[in-house]
Short mmCIF file of C-alpha atoms in Angstrom, two decimals:
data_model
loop_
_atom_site.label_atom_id
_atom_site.label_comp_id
_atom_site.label_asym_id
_atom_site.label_seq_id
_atom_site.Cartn_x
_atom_site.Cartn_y
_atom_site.Cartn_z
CA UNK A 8 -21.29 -8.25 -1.41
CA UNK A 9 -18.86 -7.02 -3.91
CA UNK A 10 -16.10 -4.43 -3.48
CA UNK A 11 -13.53 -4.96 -6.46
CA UNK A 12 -13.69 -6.63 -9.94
CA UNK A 13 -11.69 -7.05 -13.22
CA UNK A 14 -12.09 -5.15 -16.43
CA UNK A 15 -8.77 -5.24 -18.88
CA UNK A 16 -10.74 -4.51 -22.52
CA UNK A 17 -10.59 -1.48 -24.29
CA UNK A 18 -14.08 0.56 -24.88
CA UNK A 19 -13.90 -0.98 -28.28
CA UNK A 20 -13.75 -4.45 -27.33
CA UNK A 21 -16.07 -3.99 -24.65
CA UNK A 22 -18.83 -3.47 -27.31
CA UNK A 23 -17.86 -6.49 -29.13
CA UNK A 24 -17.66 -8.62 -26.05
CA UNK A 25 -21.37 -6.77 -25.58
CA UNK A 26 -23.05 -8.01 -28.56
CA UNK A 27 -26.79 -9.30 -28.41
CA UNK A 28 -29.05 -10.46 -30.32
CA UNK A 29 -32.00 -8.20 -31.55
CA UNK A 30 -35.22 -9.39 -32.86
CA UNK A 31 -37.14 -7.29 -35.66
CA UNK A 32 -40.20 -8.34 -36.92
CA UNK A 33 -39.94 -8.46 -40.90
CA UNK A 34 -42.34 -9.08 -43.71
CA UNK A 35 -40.73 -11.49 -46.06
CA UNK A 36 -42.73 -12.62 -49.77
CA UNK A 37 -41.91 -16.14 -50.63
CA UNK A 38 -41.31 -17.29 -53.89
CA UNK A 39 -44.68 -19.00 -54.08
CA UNK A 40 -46.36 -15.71 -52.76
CA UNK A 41 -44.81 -13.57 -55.18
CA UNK A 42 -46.10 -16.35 -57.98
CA UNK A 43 -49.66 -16.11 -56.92
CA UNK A 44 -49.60 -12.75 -55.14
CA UNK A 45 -50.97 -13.65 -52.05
CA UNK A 46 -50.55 -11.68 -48.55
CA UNK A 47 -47.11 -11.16 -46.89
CA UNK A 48 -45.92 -13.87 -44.90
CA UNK A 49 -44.41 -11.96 -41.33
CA UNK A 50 -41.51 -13.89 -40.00
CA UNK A 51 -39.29 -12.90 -37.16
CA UNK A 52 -35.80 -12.71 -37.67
CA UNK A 53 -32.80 -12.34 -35.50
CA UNK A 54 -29.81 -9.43 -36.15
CA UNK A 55 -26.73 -9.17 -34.13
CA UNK A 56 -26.04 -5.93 -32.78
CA UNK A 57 -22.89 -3.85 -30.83
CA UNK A 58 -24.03 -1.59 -28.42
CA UNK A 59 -22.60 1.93 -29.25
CA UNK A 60 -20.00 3.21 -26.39
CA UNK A 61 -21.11 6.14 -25.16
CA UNK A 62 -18.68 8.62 -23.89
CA UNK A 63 -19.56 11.36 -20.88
CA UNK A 64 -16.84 13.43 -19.42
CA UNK A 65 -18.03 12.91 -15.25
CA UNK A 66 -16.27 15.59 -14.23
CA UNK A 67 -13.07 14.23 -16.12
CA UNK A 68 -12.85 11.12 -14.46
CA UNK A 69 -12.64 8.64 -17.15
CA UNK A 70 -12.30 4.67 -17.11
CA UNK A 71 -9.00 2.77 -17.19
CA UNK A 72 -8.69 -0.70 -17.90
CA UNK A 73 -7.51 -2.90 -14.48
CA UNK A 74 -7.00 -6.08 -13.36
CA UNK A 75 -8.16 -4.45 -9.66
CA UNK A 76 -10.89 -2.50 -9.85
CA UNK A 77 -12.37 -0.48 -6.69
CA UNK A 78 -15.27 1.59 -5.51
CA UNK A 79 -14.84 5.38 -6.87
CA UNK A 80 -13.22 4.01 -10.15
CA UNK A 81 -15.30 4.33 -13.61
CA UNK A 82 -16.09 1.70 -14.89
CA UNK A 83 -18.51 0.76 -18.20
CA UNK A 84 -21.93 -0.29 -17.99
CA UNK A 85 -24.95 -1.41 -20.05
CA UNK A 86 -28.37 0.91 -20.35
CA UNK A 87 -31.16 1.37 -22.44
CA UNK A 88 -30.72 3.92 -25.02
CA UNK A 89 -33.99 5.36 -23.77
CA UNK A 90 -32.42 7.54 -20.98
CA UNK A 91 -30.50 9.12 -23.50
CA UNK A 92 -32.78 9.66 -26.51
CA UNK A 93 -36.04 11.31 -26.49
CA UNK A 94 -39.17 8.85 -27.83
CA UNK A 95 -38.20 9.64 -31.73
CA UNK A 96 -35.16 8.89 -31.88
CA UNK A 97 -35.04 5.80 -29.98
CA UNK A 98 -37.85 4.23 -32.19
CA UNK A 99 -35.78 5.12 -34.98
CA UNK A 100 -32.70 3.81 -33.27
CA UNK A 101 -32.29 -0.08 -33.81
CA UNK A 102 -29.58 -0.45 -31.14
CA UNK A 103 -31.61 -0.04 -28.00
CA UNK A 104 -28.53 -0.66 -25.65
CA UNK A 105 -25.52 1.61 -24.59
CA UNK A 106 -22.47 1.15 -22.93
CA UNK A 107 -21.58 4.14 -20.60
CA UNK A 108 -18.56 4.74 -17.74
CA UNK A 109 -20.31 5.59 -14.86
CA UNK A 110 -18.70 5.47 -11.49
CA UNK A 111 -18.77 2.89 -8.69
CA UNK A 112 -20.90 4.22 -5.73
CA UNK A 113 -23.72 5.95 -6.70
CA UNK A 114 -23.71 9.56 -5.41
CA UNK A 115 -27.69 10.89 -4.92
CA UNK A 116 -29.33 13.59 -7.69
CA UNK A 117 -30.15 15.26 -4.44
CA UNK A 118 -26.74 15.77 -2.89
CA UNK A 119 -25.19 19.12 -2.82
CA UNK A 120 -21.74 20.61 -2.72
CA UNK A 121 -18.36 18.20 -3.27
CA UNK A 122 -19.87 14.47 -4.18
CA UNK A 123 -17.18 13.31 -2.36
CA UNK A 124 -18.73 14.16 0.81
CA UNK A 125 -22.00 12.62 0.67
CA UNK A 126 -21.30 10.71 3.76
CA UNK A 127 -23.16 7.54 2.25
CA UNK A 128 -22.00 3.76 1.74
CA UNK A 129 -23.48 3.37 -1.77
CA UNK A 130 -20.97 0.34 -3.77
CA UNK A 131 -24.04 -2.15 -3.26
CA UNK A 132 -27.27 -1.87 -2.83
CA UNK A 133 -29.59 -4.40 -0.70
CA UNK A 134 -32.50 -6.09 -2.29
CA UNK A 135 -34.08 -6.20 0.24
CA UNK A 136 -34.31 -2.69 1.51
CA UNK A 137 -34.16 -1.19 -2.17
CA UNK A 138 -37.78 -0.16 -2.51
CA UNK A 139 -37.59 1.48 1.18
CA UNK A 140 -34.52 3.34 0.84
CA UNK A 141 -34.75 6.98 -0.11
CA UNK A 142 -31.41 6.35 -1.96
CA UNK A 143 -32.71 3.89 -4.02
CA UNK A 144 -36.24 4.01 -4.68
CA UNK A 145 -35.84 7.04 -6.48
CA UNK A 146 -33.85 5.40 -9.31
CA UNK A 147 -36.08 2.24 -9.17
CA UNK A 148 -39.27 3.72 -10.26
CA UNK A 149 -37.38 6.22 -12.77
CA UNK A 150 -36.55 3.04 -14.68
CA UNK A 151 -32.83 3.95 -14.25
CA UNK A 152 -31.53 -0.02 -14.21
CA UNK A 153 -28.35 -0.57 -15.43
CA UNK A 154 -26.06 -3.86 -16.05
CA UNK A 155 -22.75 -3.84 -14.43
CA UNK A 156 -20.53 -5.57 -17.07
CA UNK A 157 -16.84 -6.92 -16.20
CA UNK A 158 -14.25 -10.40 -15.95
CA UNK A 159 -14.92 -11.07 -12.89
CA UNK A 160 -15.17 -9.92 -9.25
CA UNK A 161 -13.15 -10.16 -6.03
CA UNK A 162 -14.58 -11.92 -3.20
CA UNK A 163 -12.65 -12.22 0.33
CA UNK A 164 -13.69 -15.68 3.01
CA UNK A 165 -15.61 -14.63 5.16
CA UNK A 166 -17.50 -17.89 6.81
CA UNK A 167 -14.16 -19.14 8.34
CA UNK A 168 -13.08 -16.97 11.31
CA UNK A 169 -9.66 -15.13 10.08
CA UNK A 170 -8.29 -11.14 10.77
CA UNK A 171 -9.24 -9.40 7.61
CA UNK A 172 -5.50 -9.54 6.29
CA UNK A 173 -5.34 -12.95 6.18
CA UNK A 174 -9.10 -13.60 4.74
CA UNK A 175 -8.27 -15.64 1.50
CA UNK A 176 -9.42 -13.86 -1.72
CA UNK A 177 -11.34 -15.16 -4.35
CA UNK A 178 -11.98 -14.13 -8.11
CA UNK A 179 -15.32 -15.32 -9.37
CA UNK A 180 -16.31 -15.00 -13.28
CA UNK A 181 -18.48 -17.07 -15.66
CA UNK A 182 -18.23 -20.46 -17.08
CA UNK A 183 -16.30 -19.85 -20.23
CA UNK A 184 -15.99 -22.00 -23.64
CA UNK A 185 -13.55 -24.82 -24.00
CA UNK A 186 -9.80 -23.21 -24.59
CA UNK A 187 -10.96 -20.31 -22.07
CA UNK A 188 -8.97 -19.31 -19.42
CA UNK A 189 -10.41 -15.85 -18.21
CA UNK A 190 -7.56 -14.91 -16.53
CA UNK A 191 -5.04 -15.18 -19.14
CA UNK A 192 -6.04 -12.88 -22.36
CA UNK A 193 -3.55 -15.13 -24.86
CA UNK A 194 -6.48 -17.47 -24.72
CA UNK A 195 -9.22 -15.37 -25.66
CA UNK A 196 -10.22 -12.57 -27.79
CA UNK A 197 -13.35 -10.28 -26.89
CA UNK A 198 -15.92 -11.95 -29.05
CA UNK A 199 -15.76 -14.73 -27.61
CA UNK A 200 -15.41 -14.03 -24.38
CA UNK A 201 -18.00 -14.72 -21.70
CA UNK A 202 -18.32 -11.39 -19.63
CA UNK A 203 -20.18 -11.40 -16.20
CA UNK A 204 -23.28 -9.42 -15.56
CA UNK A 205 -24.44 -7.74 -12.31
CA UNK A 206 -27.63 -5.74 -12.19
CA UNK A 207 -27.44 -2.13 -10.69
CA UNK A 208 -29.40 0.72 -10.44
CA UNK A 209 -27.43 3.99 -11.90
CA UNK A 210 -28.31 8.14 -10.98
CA UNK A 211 -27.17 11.51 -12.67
CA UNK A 212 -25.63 13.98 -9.97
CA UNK A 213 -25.02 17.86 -11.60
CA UNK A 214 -22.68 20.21 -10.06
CA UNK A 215 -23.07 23.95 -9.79
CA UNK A 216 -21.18 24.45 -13.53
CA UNK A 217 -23.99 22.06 -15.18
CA UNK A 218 -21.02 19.14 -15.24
CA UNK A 219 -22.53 15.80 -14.70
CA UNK A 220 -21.65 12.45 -12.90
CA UNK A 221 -22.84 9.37 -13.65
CA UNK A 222 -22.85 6.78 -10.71
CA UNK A 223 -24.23 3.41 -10.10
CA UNK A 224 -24.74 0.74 -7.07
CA UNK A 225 -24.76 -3.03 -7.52
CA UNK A 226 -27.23 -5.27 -6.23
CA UNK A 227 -26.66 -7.89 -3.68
CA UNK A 228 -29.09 -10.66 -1.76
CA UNK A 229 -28.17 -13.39 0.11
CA UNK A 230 -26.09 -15.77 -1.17
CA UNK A 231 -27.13 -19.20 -2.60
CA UNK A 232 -25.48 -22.45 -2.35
CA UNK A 233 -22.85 -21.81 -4.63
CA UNK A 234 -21.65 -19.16 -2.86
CA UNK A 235 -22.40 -19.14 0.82
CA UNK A 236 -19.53 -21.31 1.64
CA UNK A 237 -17.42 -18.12 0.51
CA UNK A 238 -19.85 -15.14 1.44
CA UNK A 239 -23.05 -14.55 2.94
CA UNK A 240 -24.04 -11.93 0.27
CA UNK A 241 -23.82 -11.91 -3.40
CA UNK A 242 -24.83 -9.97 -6.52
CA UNK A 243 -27.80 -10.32 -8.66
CA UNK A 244 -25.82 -11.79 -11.65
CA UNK A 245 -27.40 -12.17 -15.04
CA UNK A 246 -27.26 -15.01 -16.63
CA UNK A 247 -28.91 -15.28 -19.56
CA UNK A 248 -29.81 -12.92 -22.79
CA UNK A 249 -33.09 -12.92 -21.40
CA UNK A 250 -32.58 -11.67 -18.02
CA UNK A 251 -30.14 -8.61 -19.70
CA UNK A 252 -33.10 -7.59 -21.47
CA UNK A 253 -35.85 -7.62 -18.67
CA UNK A 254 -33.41 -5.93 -16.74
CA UNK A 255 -32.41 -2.72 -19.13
CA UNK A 256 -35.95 -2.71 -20.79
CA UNK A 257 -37.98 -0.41 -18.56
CA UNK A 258 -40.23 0.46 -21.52
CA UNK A 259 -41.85 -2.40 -22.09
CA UNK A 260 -40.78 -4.71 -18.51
CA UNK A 261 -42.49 -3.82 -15.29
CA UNK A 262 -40.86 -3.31 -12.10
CA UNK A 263 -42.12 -6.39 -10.52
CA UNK A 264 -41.22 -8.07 -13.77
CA UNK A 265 -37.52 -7.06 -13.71
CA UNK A 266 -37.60 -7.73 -9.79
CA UNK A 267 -38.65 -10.82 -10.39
CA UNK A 268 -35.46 -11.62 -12.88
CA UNK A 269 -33.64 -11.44 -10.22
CA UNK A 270 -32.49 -14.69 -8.92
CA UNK A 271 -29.06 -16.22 -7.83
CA UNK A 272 -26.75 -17.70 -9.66
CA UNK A 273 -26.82 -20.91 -10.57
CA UNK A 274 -23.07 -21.64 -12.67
CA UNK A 275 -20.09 -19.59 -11.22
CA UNK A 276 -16.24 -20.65 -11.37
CA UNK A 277 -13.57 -19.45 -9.03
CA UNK A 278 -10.33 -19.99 -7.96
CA UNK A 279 -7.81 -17.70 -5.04
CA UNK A 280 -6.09 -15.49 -6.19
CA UNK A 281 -3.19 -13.77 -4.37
CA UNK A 282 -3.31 -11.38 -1.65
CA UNK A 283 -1.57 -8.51 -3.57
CA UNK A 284 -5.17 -7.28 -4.64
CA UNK A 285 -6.34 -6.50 -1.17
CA UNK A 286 -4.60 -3.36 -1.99
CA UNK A 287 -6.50 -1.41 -4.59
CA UNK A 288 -3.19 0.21 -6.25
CA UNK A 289 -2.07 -3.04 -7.22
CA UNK A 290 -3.12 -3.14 -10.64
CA UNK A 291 -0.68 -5.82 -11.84
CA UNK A 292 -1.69 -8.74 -14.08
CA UNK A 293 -0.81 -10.71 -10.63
CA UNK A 294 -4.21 -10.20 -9.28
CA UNK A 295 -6.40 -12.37 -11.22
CA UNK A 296 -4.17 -15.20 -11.43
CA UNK A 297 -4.48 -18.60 -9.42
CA UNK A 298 -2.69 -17.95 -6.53
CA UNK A 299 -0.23 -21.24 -7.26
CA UNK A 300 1.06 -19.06 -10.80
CA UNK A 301 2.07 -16.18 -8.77
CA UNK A 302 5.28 -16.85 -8.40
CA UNK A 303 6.12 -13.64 -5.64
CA UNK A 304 4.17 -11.45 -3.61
CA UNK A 305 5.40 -8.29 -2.49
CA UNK A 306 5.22 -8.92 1.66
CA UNK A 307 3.99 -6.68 3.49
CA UNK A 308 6.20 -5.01 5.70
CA UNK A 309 7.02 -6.39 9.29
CA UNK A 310 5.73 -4.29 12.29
CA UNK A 311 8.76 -5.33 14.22
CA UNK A 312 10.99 -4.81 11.35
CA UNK A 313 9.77 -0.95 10.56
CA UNK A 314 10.26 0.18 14.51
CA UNK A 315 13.69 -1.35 14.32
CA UNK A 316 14.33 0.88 11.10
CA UNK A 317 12.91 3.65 13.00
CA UNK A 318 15.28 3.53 15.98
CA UNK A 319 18.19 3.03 13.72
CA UNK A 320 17.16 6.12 11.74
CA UNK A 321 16.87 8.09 14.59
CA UNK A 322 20.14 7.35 16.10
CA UNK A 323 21.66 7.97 12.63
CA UNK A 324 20.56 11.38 13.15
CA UNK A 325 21.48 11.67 16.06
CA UNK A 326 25.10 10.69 15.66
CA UNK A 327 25.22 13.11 12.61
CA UNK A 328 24.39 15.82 15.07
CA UNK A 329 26.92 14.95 17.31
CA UNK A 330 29.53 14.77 14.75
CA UNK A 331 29.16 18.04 13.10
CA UNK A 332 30.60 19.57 16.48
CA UNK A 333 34.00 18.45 15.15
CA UNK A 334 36.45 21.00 13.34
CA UNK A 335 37.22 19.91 9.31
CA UNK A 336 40.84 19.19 10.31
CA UNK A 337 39.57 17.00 12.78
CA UNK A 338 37.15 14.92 10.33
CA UNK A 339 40.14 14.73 7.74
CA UNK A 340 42.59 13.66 9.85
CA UNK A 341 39.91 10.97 11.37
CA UNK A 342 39.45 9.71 7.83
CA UNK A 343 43.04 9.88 7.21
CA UNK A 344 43.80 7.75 10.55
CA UNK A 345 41.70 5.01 9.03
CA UNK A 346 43.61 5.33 5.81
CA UNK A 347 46.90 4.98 7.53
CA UNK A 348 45.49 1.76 9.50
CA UNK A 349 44.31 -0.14 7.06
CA UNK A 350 47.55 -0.27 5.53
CA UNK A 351 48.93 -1.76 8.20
CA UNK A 352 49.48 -5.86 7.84
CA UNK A 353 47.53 -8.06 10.29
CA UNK A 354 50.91 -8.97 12.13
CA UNK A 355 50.95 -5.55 13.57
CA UNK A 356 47.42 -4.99 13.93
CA UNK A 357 47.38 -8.02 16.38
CA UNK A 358 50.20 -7.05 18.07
CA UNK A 359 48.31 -3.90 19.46
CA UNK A 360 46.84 -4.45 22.69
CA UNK A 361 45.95 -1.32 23.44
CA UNK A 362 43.70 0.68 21.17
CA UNK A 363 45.14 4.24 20.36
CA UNK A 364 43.32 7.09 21.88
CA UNK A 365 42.05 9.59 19.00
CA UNK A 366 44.01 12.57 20.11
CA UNK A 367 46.95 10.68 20.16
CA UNK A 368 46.21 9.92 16.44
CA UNK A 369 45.51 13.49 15.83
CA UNK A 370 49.03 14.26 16.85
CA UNK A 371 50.72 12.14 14.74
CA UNK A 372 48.88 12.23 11.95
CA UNK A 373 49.08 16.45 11.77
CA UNK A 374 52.80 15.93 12.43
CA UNK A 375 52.26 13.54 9.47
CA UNK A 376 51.39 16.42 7.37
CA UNK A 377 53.46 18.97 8.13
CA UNK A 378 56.29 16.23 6.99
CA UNK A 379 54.35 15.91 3.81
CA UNK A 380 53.94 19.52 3.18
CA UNK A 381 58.41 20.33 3.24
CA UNK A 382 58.89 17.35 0.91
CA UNK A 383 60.63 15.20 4.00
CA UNK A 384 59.01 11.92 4.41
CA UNK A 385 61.34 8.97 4.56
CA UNK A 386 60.89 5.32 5.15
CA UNK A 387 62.16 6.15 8.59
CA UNK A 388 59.35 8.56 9.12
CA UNK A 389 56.99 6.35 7.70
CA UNK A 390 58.28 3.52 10.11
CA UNK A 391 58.22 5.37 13.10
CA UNK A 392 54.60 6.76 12.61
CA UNK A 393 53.12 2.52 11.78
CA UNK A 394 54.83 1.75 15.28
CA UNK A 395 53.31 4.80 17.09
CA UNK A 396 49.59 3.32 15.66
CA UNK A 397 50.75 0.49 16.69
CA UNK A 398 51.66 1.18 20.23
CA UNK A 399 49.51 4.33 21.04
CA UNK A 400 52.29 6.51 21.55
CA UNK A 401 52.95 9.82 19.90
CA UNK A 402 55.42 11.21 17.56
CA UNK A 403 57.37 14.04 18.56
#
């Protein structure tokens, strides 16, 4: 199984992290050939190529670099230039390999209305039902295989028993050269970079305006040694040059022959990552890293926690209500109350046994201000209304 990978490179260093190695047959005179003018000598020589990036507009979906990719995302993937060109210009075209965004799921050339609604589970396809499946058989025998290309992919614990929250995640890539470290890109640069490979099988859906969708499904078996401890399924990962090209030529490779490239995987490296890429909008940097560098994880909010913020919102509300009953000269004069109290030294405010009721405050307090308002307030005054807060009595 696979439901998320990692793809941070740009569509231009995608094709340099794509390059291959293309054989052309040449016929080469050697100097003693030329001297006696004998017959060309044929030797076979090897060119290094970058597959050409191929842009389609899939109804305007388009592919974004991410450190968490999911299923419905666009992603790039390898094909033969074959589906593209017609027979001419594909002999004439050296490069025999594409890179195109195509979307994660593959929705069927046979679906009609909004492709959203197709109603089918199509991220992976299963070996072993592939050439039974009216999804997939189709595709199959049309030649239309494709190679998934990316970092790495997520994988989730499975074969210990665990609620799906706390199953620990896993990113799994290919052994990389000395100095490597995939998930940190200060330590490697896109040629040199060891990308991992997943076969697929692609289709072209075609709205009612003529706009098309690319879409693809990756192919899974049962996992293999290496990675049954983790998973019981797995994808078809290519490993070598050869196995790319079995795979994408449909031309010249047979279906049973590509079928039969098809084998698990025999070198894989892993380590757990954090749990922050369960969720596919986390797209931070966080989510391929070893899961001792992350240094926080955003926690997930506590069941208990959110009802208590409930209640307290709703009784915030509730309060509110209740308080906009009061008059303005009621509300001021509250706020003013507290004013006048907290001016009041601790002395007195522990002398007061008896808490003042609020009218009582209201009293004094609009007596207060009717004092303020003719200019009158004395230290008397002033003295007289601290006791009556004090005390709980009213001023007269």
């Amino acid at each position: 199984m696979c439901g998320r990978t990692c793809l941070t490179l740009e569509p231009s260093e995608i094709t340099k992290a794509c390059r291959y190695k293309y054989r052309q047959d040449k016929k080469v005179k050697s100097c003693k050939e030329k001297c006696e003018k004998t017959n060309h000598k044929e030797e076979q020589q090897q060119d290094e190529l970058e597959p050409e990036y191929r842009l389609e507009f899939n109804c305007g979906r388009k592919y974004c670099p991410s450190y968490n990719l999911a299923p419905t995302d666009i992603t790039p993937v390898l094909v033969s230039s074959h589906h593209f060109y017609d027979e001419e210009d594909s002999n004439n075209h050296i490069n025999n390999r594409l890179v195109v965004p195509m979307m994660w799921g593959m929705i069927p050339f046979w679906h009609k209305g909004d492709w959203r609604k197709h109603g089918l589970s199509t991220n992976n396809c299963r070996l072993e039902h592939m050439l039974e499946s009216k999804l997939y058989r189709g595709p199959f025998k049309r030649g239309q295989r494709c190679v998934i290309l990316c970092e790495g992919f997520y994988e989730w614990q499975t074969t210990k028993s665990a609620k799906p929250s706390e199953r620990a995640a896993h990113l799994l890539y290919m052994p990389q050269k000395d100095g490597i470290k995939i998930y940190d890109r200060n330590t490697w640069q896109p040629e040199n970079v060891n990308l991992l490979k997943m076969a697929g099988l692609f289709d072209i859906w075609e709205d009612e305006h003529g706009d098309k969708i690319y879409s693809y499904a990756i192919i899974t078996f049962e996992s293999s040694k290496i990675m049954s401890w983790l998973h019981h399924r797995m994808p078809a990962i290519l490993e070598t040059e050869e196995q790319v090209n079995n795979w994408l030529d449909f031309k010249n490779v047979s279906d049973e022959q590509a079928l039969a490239t098809l084998r698990p995987a025999t070198q894989l490296q892993w380590h757990q990552v954090s749990n922050i890429v369960n969720n596919s909008r986390n797209k931070t940097e966080q989510c391929n890293k070893p899961i001792e560098m992350v240094k926080s994880q955003k926690p997930s909010m506590n069941k208990i926690m959110s009802a208590w913020l409930n209640v307290r919102k709703r009784k915030e509300a509730t309060l509110a209500q209740s308080g906009s009953d009061l008059d303005d000269d009621e509300l001021q004069n509250d706020q003013s109350c507290g004013t006048a109290t907290t001016s009041e030294s601790e002395s007195e405010m522990t002398i007061a046994a008896k808490r003042p009721r609020f009218r009582d405050y209201k009293r004094a307090l609009r007596n207060l201000q009717n004092i303020e308002d003719q200019g009158e307030l004395t230290a008397d005054a002033n003295d007289t209304i601290c006791q009556s807060d004090s005390e709980g009595k009213t001023v007269n």
